[in-house]
Amino acid sequence: MLNSTYRFVKRMHIFDISAYLFLMVGGLFLLIKGAEDQGYYWQWFRIPKYLYQIDEGRFIAGPILKGLKITLNLTWISLILTYIIGLVTALMRLSNSLLARGIARVYLEITRNTPLLVQIFFMYFVVAPILDIDRFFAGVLALSLFEGSYASEIYRSGIVAVNKGQWEASYTLGLSTYQNYRYIILPQAIRRILPPLTSQAVSLIKDSSLVSVIAIYEMTMQANEIASETFLVFEIFFTIAAIYLALTITLSQIVAYFEKRYRVVS
Amino acid sequence: MSAKEFGDYIINVDGIGKTFTNGVVALKDFSTNIRRSEVVVLIGPSGSGKSTFLRCLNGLEEIDTGTITIDGIPLDDNKKNRLEIRKEVGMVFQHFNLFPHLTVLRNITLAQMLVRKRTKNDAQDEAMQLLKKVGISDKVDAFPSQLSGGQQQRVAIARALAMKPKVMMFDEATSALDPEMIGEVLEVMKDLAIEGMTMVVVTHEMGFAREVSDWVIFMEDGMKVEEGTADHFFTEPKMDRTKLFLSQIL
Ligand SMILES: Nc1ncnc2c1ncn2[C@@H]1O[C@H](COP(=O)(O)OP(=O)(O)OP(=O)(O)O)[C@@H](O)[C@H]1O
Ligand SMILES: [Mg+2]
């Protein structure tokens, strides 16, 4: 009985996968066909040089790879800031200080209720000149403040999910608030929050393309430039879409791994 | 336990009141004084304010009126005083509240090192001695989830004792245990009482109350209804309410 159920489920998988592949291939075919019908002339052979060139045996990164590097830099620097901002905001929201809670509240309301694009412009045209930072860091700041507000909610929910008895036990033993978070609460909360926190990296990679509006030459900006110069619109955007996909799928796999590894048993 | 010597008063509670934000009055004008080495048992129906009383004693809950003084230190807004009281008053909970991500040893050494500033070696020596005392020295490296309820509660007692508190509070320390494990925990508590620890105990174990306590307080609706020695209390209670309660529980 069990065995046959298992086989049935397995067959379902095979069915699912073939249906999926069929759709993908079919979709791709229609797209290419459609473009050709409109007189689009595919020139994939012109793409590699925008990725890289080999000059006298030396590897030279093309604009797309250069853009990728900036995208990655934007992402990891913003990610670290996101984690810090998120944690600090969560602790402020949970603190007894009215002032700290108030500041956190205002920050969250502003970042959540205005479009990211507006925040990026604001950071670039208003904040950057005041703080005297370049466009790259203006972009990093805008991204991490935006994602930080979501991270803070992840931290907060992880922290309040820790049993109240843990707070009481460590209070009774004389631990300070800092020691309590450091040794008791956060180590327990981290199991719950690690998977969603890793997913934030996926959002960051995608959202990082928005900073092209302040002329940061990350991957999307580079693609735009090339496409407008060469009219290889489909090829270029297919290429960078594939690169974004490869990055985010890899990250999602890492999230899935963490989810399995740190599954909360209670 | 008549030959026991008591010292001066270590806990002074004067007219404390506590109303929760939802309007529930948990304590009303409650006063009591407890001497060093005294074992005081609090009994009363569910919701009578026993836990709230214990939690006010170490500042886990704020009192609205009255004063609490522990070993000469007033429990007031002064953070230093509060910390001092948290260090001096140990607490054992119904659901143990061990730290699940730490081993038994680390559960017992953590606060010693962080709060009492003992070296790792000293803290571990202390932990080993206490584990021996509560009869589970073979479980140092286990995690709480690998222990039975009775063992977990004994670790929790060891953890509290490691801080060398002057007062120990027990809030229904055996209520969450399977019947066959209640004895082993009560035994540890009894040993502590014999050693002269000042104890404030909330329990439904009337056998323990009768045998070990020096003073019994019966409370209801946040107020003291009757108090006295265990002898007085169990053999000739005065108030009708007390008699009724005892008849229900014994
Ligand atoms: N955090 C809280 N917020 C609101 N009301 C509370 C809170 N804690 C306790 N109470 C209420 O205060 C009253 C006293 O509760 P307490 O827990 O002190 O009683 P208890 O004597 O320990 O009861 P039990 O034997 O069930 O443990 C009860 O009516 C309870 O519902
Ligand atoms: Mg209670």
XYZ file of C-alpha atoms and ligand atoms in Angstrom:
548
model
C 0.000 0.000 0.000
C 2.673 2.444 1.117
C 4.887 1.322 -1.691
C 2.274 1.928 -4.342
C 1.492 5.351 -2.891
C 5.174 6.122 -3.095
C 5.371 5.025 -6.703
C 2.333 7.110 -7.502
C 3.894 10.205 -5.971
C 7.101 9.535 -7.827
C 5.232 9.244 -11.090
C 3.547 12.535 -10.302
C 6.947 14.127 -10.003
C 7.994 12.827 -13.364
C 4.754 14.123 -14.800
C 5.295 17.526 -13.194
C 8.819 17.820 -14.444
C 7.966 16.845 -18.006
C 5.033 19.247 -18.068
C 7.302 21.969 -16.803
C 9.997 21.289 -19.386
C 7.404 21.126 -22.125
C 6.056 24.525 -21.143
C 9.480 26.088 -20.927
C 10.665 24.794 -24.270
C 7.333 25.647 -25.875
C 7.419 29.155 -24.405
C 10.947 29.735 -25.581
C 10.111 28.473 -29.057
C 7.125 30.809 -29.335
C 9.207 33.722 -28.176
C 11.972 33.133 -30.686
C 9.475 32.435 -33.431
C 7.505 35.551 -32.555
C 10.602 37.721 -32.636
C 11.629 36.276 -35.965
C 8.164 36.853 -37.404
C 8.549 40.495 -36.526
C 11.729 40.498 -38.508
C 14.019 40.142 -35.488
C 17.389 38.833 -36.496
C 19.040 36.855 -33.714
C 22.706 37.644 -33.315
C 23.798 35.576 -30.325
C 27.295 35.421 -31.726
C 27.767 39.093 -30.867
C 27.031 38.539 -27.177
C 30.193 36.867 -25.812
C 32.370 39.889 -26.323
C 30.152 41.865 -23.962
C 30.771 39.196 -21.392
C 34.506 38.798 -21.851
C 37.275 38.926 -24.410
C 40.515 37.040 -24.683
C 43.257 39.356 -25.777
C 46.666 37.728 -26.369
C 45.765 34.979 -23.964
C 44.642 37.466 -21.295
C 41.119 37.403 -19.935
C 39.403 40.754 -20.107
C 36.023 41.164 -18.471
C 33.407 42.743 -20.676
C 30.858 45.311 -19.490
C 28.367 42.681 -18.369
C 30.845 40.915 -16.113
C 32.067 44.260 -14.809
C 28.449 45.094 -14.056
C 28.021 41.734 -12.360
C 30.936 42.499 -10.088
C 29.356 45.780 -9.052
C 26.010 44.048 -8.557
C 27.692 41.518 -6.283
C 29.529 44.226 -4.365
C 26.336 46.198 -3.946
C 24.618 43.073 -2.723
C 27.071 41.824 -0.137
C 27.847 45.204 1.369
C 24.142 46.042 1.541
C 23.405 42.607 2.955
C 25.759 43.059 5.888
C 24.341 46.518 6.566
C 20.829 45.113 6.219
C 21.542 42.512 8.906
C 22.993 45.107 11.250
C 20.239 47.664 10.672
C 17.595 44.947 11.007
C 18.972 43.658 14.302
C 19.421 47.104 15.816
C 15.917 48.136 14.741
C 14.407 44.942 16.150
C 16.148 45.469 19.493
C 15.021 49.090 19.537
C 11.446 48.056 18.893
C 11.601 45.567 21.752
C 13.374 47.873 24.186
C 11.780 49.662 27.125
C 12.949 53.035 25.916
C 10.142 55.095 24.457
C 12.629 57.099 22.403
C 14.219 54.008 20.828
C 10.823 52.536 19.998
C 9.737 55.852 18.521
C 12.770 56.162 16.259
C 12.388 52.583 15.047
C 8.733 53.195 14.363
C 9.333 56.295 12.247
C 12.087 54.575 10.269
C 9.877 51.568 9.529
C 6.886 53.651 8.499
C 8.960 55.712 6.102
C 10.865 52.867 4.452
C 7.832 50.629 4.107
C 5.400 53.180 2.834
C 7.446 54.868 0.126
C 8.659 53.266 -3.114
C 12.233 52.028 -3.157
C 12.867 54.058 -6.288
C 11.948 57.253 -4.474
C 14.186 56.277 -1.578
C 17.091 55.766 -3.958
C 16.599 59.187 -5.526
C 16.226 60.776 -2.119
C 19.419 59.153 -0.926
C 21.306 60.256 -4.010
C 20.059 63.815 -4.420
C 19.460 64.802 -0.795
C 21.446 62.653 1.608
C 24.565 61.908 -0.420
C 25.611 65.571 -0.856
C 25.103 66.187 2.869
C 27.096 63.144 3.946
C 29.512 63.604 1.072
C 29.300 59.996 -0.129
C 29.578 58.742 -3.698
C 26.745 57.263 -5.721
C 27.756 53.692 -4.946
C 27.388 54.204 -1.212
C 24.231 56.199 -1.707
C 22.899 53.103 -3.478
C 24.152 50.788 -0.750
C 22.571 52.944 1.933
C 19.224 53.136 0.157
C 19.120 49.385 -0.427
C 20.156 48.427 3.080
C 17.784 50.841 4.785
C 14.963 49.481 2.640
C 15.781 45.805 3.205
C 16.713 46.485 6.838
C 13.117 47.270 7.679
C 12.073 43.835 6.456
C 15.002 42.185 8.210
C 13.976 43.857 11.471
C 10.590 42.156 11.293
C 12.300 38.798 10.734
C 14.534 39.333 13.760
C 11.667 40.604 15.865
C 9.415 37.644 15.175
C 12.303 35.246 15.839
C 13.080 36.921 19.131
C 9.532 37.054 20.461
C 9.046 33.407 19.516
C 11.588 32.389 22.161
C 9.724 31.087 25.199
C 9.028 33.741 27.832
C 10.435 31.413 30.465
C 13.889 31.890 28.966
C 13.754 35.626 29.669
C 12.555 34.994 33.165
C 15.233 32.426 33.943
C 18.031 34.661 32.752
C 16.558 37.678 34.545
C 16.434 35.672 37.753
C 20.047 34.604 37.358
C 21.092 38.245 37.134
C 22.075 38.410 33.450
C 22.068 41.877 31.921
C 19.891 42.634 28.904
C 22.936 42.424 26.655
C 24.062 39.092 28.139
C 20.541 37.762 27.871
C 20.352 38.542 24.148
C 23.903 37.443 23.463
C 23.896 34.097 25.271
C 20.266 33.074 25.638
C 17.808 34.679 23.228
C 19.652 35.214 19.950
C 21.278 31.748 19.825
C 17.779 30.289 20.086
C 16.173 32.761 17.713
C 18.821 32.293 15.018
C 17.456 28.871 14.067
C 14.174 30.402 13.069
C 15.555 33.493 11.411
C 18.484 32.156 9.431
C 16.449 30.881 6.449
C 14.357 34.055 5.970
C 17.440 36.210 6.508
C 19.235 34.365 3.745
C 16.276 34.979 1.460
C 16.914 38.671 1.912
C 20.017 38.251 -0.204
C 17.757 37.171 -3.059
C 15.646 40.320 -2.702
C 18.783 42.419 -2.561
C 20.212 40.985 -5.765
C 16.980 41.743 -7.560
C 16.457 45.178 -6.020
C 20.052 46.156 -6.701
C 19.101 46.552 -10.367
C 17.050 49.597 -9.351
C 20.115 51.647 -8.445
C 20.882 51.863 -12.158
C 18.641 54.952 -12.004
C 21.396 56.856 -10.252
C 23.896 55.730 -12.888
C 25.664 53.059 -10.927
C 27.063 50.782 -13.585
C 25.827 47.535 -12.172
C 24.654 44.741 -14.441
C 21.246 46.122 -15.441
C 22.723 49.542 -16.220
C 25.391 47.951 -18.402
C 22.774 45.903 -20.190
C 20.744 49.019 -20.859
C 23.741 50.771 -22.361
C 24.668 47.883 -24.604
C 21.108 47.333 -25.715
C 20.625 50.953 -26.696
C 23.888 51.022 -28.595
C 23.582 47.707 -30.379
C 19.840 46.964 -30.447
C 20.624 43.426 -29.249
C 17.755 43.898 -26.803
C 16.574 40.298 -26.562
C 19.996 38.695 -26.430
C 21.368 41.055 -23.802
C 18.377 40.914 -21.494
C 18.076 37.148 -21.861
C 21.709 36.914 -20.860
C 21.493 39.035 -17.749
C 18.201 37.418 -16.771
C 19.992 34.073 -16.896
C 22.784 35.428 -14.708
C 20.316 36.851 -12.162
C 18.491 33.522 -12.165
C 21.676 31.565 -11.616
C 22.540 33.761 -8.635
C 19.147 33.714 -6.997
C 18.586 30.003 -7.558
C 21.937 29.245 -5.952
C 20.970 31.363 -2.965
C 17.558 29.747 -2.708
C 19.283 26.375 -2.548
C 21.345 27.652 0.368
C 18.155 28.831 2.074
C 16.576 25.444 1.540
C 19.632 23.807 3.057
C 19.446 26.039 6.131
C 15.751 25.385 6.450
C 16.344 21.674 6.542
C 19.380 21.842 8.758
C 17.909 24.247 11.318
C 14.366 22.996 11.267
C 12.933 24.011 14.618
C 11.964 21.006 16.672
C 9.926 21.874 19.694
C 11.550 20.602 62.785
C 11.244 22.362 66.097
C 14.906 22.600 67.045
C 15.650 24.838 64.103
C 17.364 28.140 64.817
C 16.223 31.171 62.900
C 18.171 34.331 62.323
C 16.978 37.870 61.850
C 14.425 38.854 59.248
C 15.803 38.602 55.721
C 12.612 39.328 53.777
C 10.322 42.185 54.707
C 7.166 42.636 52.710
C 4.981 45.524 53.754
C 1.544 46.165 52.356
C 2.227 45.308 48.750
C -0.460 45.510 46.096
C -0.428 44.460 42.482
C -3.037 45.120 39.819
C -2.372 43.847 36.302
C -3.005 46.089 33.324
C -6.130 44.071 32.514
C -7.586 45.112 35.843
C -7.035 41.838 37.722
C -6.084 42.514 41.332
C -3.511 39.827 42.097
C -2.238 41.090 45.479
C -3.978 43.272 48.049
C -2.187 44.857 51.000
C -0.036 41.798 51.543
C 2.538 41.831 54.343
C 4.865 39.199 55.746
C 8.312 38.907 57.275
C 10.542 35.913 56.770
C 13.559 35.010 58.893
C 16.834 33.507 57.792
C 16.642 29.722 57.401
C 12.888 29.776 57.549
C 10.896 27.655 55.109
C 7.622 29.340 54.245
C 5.009 27.504 52.216
C 2.308 29.426 50.375
C -0.889 27.602 49.552
C -4.154 28.706 48.077
C -6.543 28.068 45.228
C -5.605 28.737 41.621
C -5.472 32.434 40.821
C -5.042 33.469 44.456
C -1.802 35.318 43.674
C 0.872 32.867 44.874
C 3.005 33.073 41.739
C 2.516 36.809 41.545
C 3.791 37.140 45.096
C 6.983 35.206 44.298
C 7.500 37.137 41.084
C 7.172 40.434 42.922
C 9.802 39.359 45.453
C 12.563 39.294 42.828
C 11.205 42.080 40.663
C 9.881 39.949 37.808
C 6.632 41.825 38.370
C 6.384 45.430 39.528
C 4.412 46.194 42.662
C 2.038 49.153 42.675
C 2.047 49.855 46.398
C 3.985 48.835 49.495
C 7.645 47.951 49.963
C 9.850 44.901 49.657
C 13.234 44.650 51.357
C 15.557 41.684 50.927
C 18.531 41.374 53.261
C 18.421 45.110 53.888
C 18.236 46.036 50.209
C 15.066 47.807 49.116
C 13.560 46.629 45.838
C 13.131 50.048 44.266
C 13.924 51.807 41.011
C 17.641 51.663 41.692
C 19.100 49.285 39.112
C 21.982 48.271 41.345
C 19.639 47.258 44.130
C 17.531 45.285 41.698
C 20.521 43.433 40.325
C 21.706 42.668 43.843
C 18.305 41.198 44.680
C 18.203 39.179 41.460
C 21.549 37.675 42.431
C 20.509 36.945 46.014
C 17.133 35.402 45.259
C 17.157 32.154 43.295
C 14.043 30.932 41.552
C 12.884 27.531 40.377
C 10.015 27.447 37.888
C 7.234 24.977 37.238
C 8.507 24.366 33.707
C 12.232 24.362 34.620
C 13.140 26.976 31.988
C 16.540 25.461 31.358
C 18.450 26.885 28.402
C 17.785 24.259 25.702
C 20.759 25.195 23.514
C 23.307 24.747 26.308
C 24.596 21.608 27.991
C 23.785 20.892 31.605
C 27.246 22.060 32.618
C 26.977 25.291 30.666
C 23.487 25.919 32.039
C 25.023 25.938 35.493
C 28.285 27.770 34.773
C 27.025 30.565 32.491
C 25.588 32.946 35.082
C 28.357 32.171 37.574
C 30.901 33.392 35.047
C 28.905 36.293 33.615
C 27.326 37.612 36.782
C 29.469 36.358 39.662
C 32.641 36.758 37.573
C 34.022 33.372 38.569
C 36.699 31.721 36.458
C 35.667 28.871 34.221
C 37.430 26.371 36.462
C 35.811 27.592 39.641
C 32.413 27.656 37.968
C 32.831 24.117 36.701
C 34.008 22.834 40.077
C 30.985 24.425 41.673
C 28.700 22.943 39.019
C 30.124 19.447 39.489
C 29.637 19.640 43.240
C 26.060 20.794 42.872
C 25.275 18.132 40.285
C 26.596 15.541 42.676
C 24.448 16.989 45.398
C 21.289 16.756 43.276
C 22.327 13.292 42.122
C 22.975 13.682 38.389
C 26.723 14.120 38.026
C 26.714 11.732 35.073
C 24.698 14.154 32.927
C 27.096 17.107 32.662
C 27.363 17.001 28.884
C 23.744 16.188 28.133
C 21.334 18.742 26.733
C 18.149 19.467 28.699
C 15.961 17.741 26.110
C 17.827 14.494 26.800
C 16.821 14.491 30.467
C 13.663 13.416 32.245
C 11.499 16.087 33.854
C 12.779 15.246 37.315
C 16.382 15.470 36.155
C 15.727 18.771 34.412
C 14.216 20.245 37.533
C 17.199 19.113 39.588
C 19.523 20.794 37.089
C 17.407 23.940 37.396
C 17.808 23.821 41.163
C 21.570 23.356 40.792
C 21.674 26.272 38.362
C 19.952 28.551 40.858
C 22.107 27.333 43.770
C 25.296 27.976 41.812
C 24.659 31.697 42.227
C 24.942 31.166 45.998
C 21.609 32.873 46.672
C 20.502 33.799 50.168
C 16.884 32.941 49.390
C 15.400 30.239 47.152
C 11.903 30.452 45.714
C 10.045 27.490 44.250
C 6.910 28.013 42.169
C 5.156 24.650 41.920
C 8.456 22.996 41.196
C 6.896 19.547 41.040
C 3.572 20.290 39.339
C 4.782 19.515 35.820
C 6.415 16.233 36.792
C 5.246 12.677 36.392
C 4.265 11.268 39.792
C 7.282 8.969 40.022
C 9.653 11.927 39.702
C 8.117 14.201 42.290
C 9.902 12.437 45.148
C 13.412 12.986 43.849
C 12.862 16.742 43.529
C 11.156 17.084 46.903
C 14.089 15.213 48.420
C 16.519 17.824 47.078
C 14.327 20.607 48.411
C 14.154 18.952 51.788
C 17.941 18.666 51.988
C 18.205 22.353 51.225
C 15.798 23.165 54.017
C 17.797 21.071 56.454
C 20.978 22.894 55.459
C 19.323 26.118 56.539
C 18.413 27.722 53.211
C 15.738 30.380 53.447
C 12.941 29.123 51.225
C 9.645 30.463 49.924
C 7.720 27.594 48.391
C 4.476 27.469 46.457
C 3.320 23.864 46.329
C 0.358 21.548 46.283
C 2.401 18.847 48.035
C 0.797 18.978 51.438
C 3.064 16.204 52.730
C 6.074 18.387 52.005
C 4.413 21.430 53.559
C 3.619 19.502 56.699
C 6.997 17.920 57.098
C 9.402 20.627 56.002
C 7.784 24.028 56.423
C 8.175 26.281 59.431
C 5.373 28.594 58.477
C 2.378 28.168 56.210
C 0.436 30.993 54.609
C -2.948 30.357 53.077
C -4.020 33.017 50.638
C -7.021 33.759 48.507
C -7.890 36.627 46.163
C -4.492 38.209 46.716
C -4.894 38.353 50.479
C -3.595 36.417 53.412
C -6.464 34.421 54.888
C -4.625 32.532 57.606
C -1.085 31.692 58.629
C 0.710 29.671 61.250
C 3.047 26.782 61.922
C 2.463 23.635 59.940
C 1.176 21.979 63.087
C -1.385 24.651 63.727
C -2.295 24.855 60.150
C -3.015 21.257 59.371
C -4.452 20.197 62.709
C -6.479 23.182 63.887
C -7.137 25.765 61.194
C -9.350 28.596 62.419
C -10.943 30.027 59.321
C -13.782 28.238 57.570
C -12.253 29.084 54.222
C -9.022 27.340 55.197
C -10.862 24.274 56.434
C -12.804 24.055 53.213
C -9.659 24.378 51.105
C -7.802 21.753 53.121
C -10.714 19.358 52.947
C -10.691 19.682 49.183
C -6.998 19.194 48.753
C -6.094 16.568 51.386
N 0.647 38.685 33.345
C -0.625 38.736 33.806
N -1.512 39.584 33.266
C -2.763 39.660 33.719
N -3.247 38.928 34.736
C -2.425 38.060 35.336
C -1.067 37.915 34.899
N -0.475 36.973 35.667
C -1.422 36.561 36.526
N -2.601 37.204 36.348
C -3.835 37.040 37.123
O -3.527 37.344 38.470
C -4.192 36.452 39.337
C -3.184 35.760 40.230
O -2.402 34.894 39.416
P -1.257 33.972 39.989
O -0.603 33.356 38.832
O -0.425 34.756 40.928
O -2.080 32.891 40.792
P -1.578 31.543 41.453
O -2.034 31.582 42.851
O -0.134 31.353 41.211
O -2.412 30.461 40.664
P -2.009 28.986 40.195
O -2.181 28.088 41.361
O -3.002 28.694 39.105
O -0.613 29.057 39.685
C -4.987 35.507 38.472
O -6.306 35.973 38.396
C -4.335 35.612 37.126
O -5.252 35.394 36.094
Mg 1.028 29.973 40.041
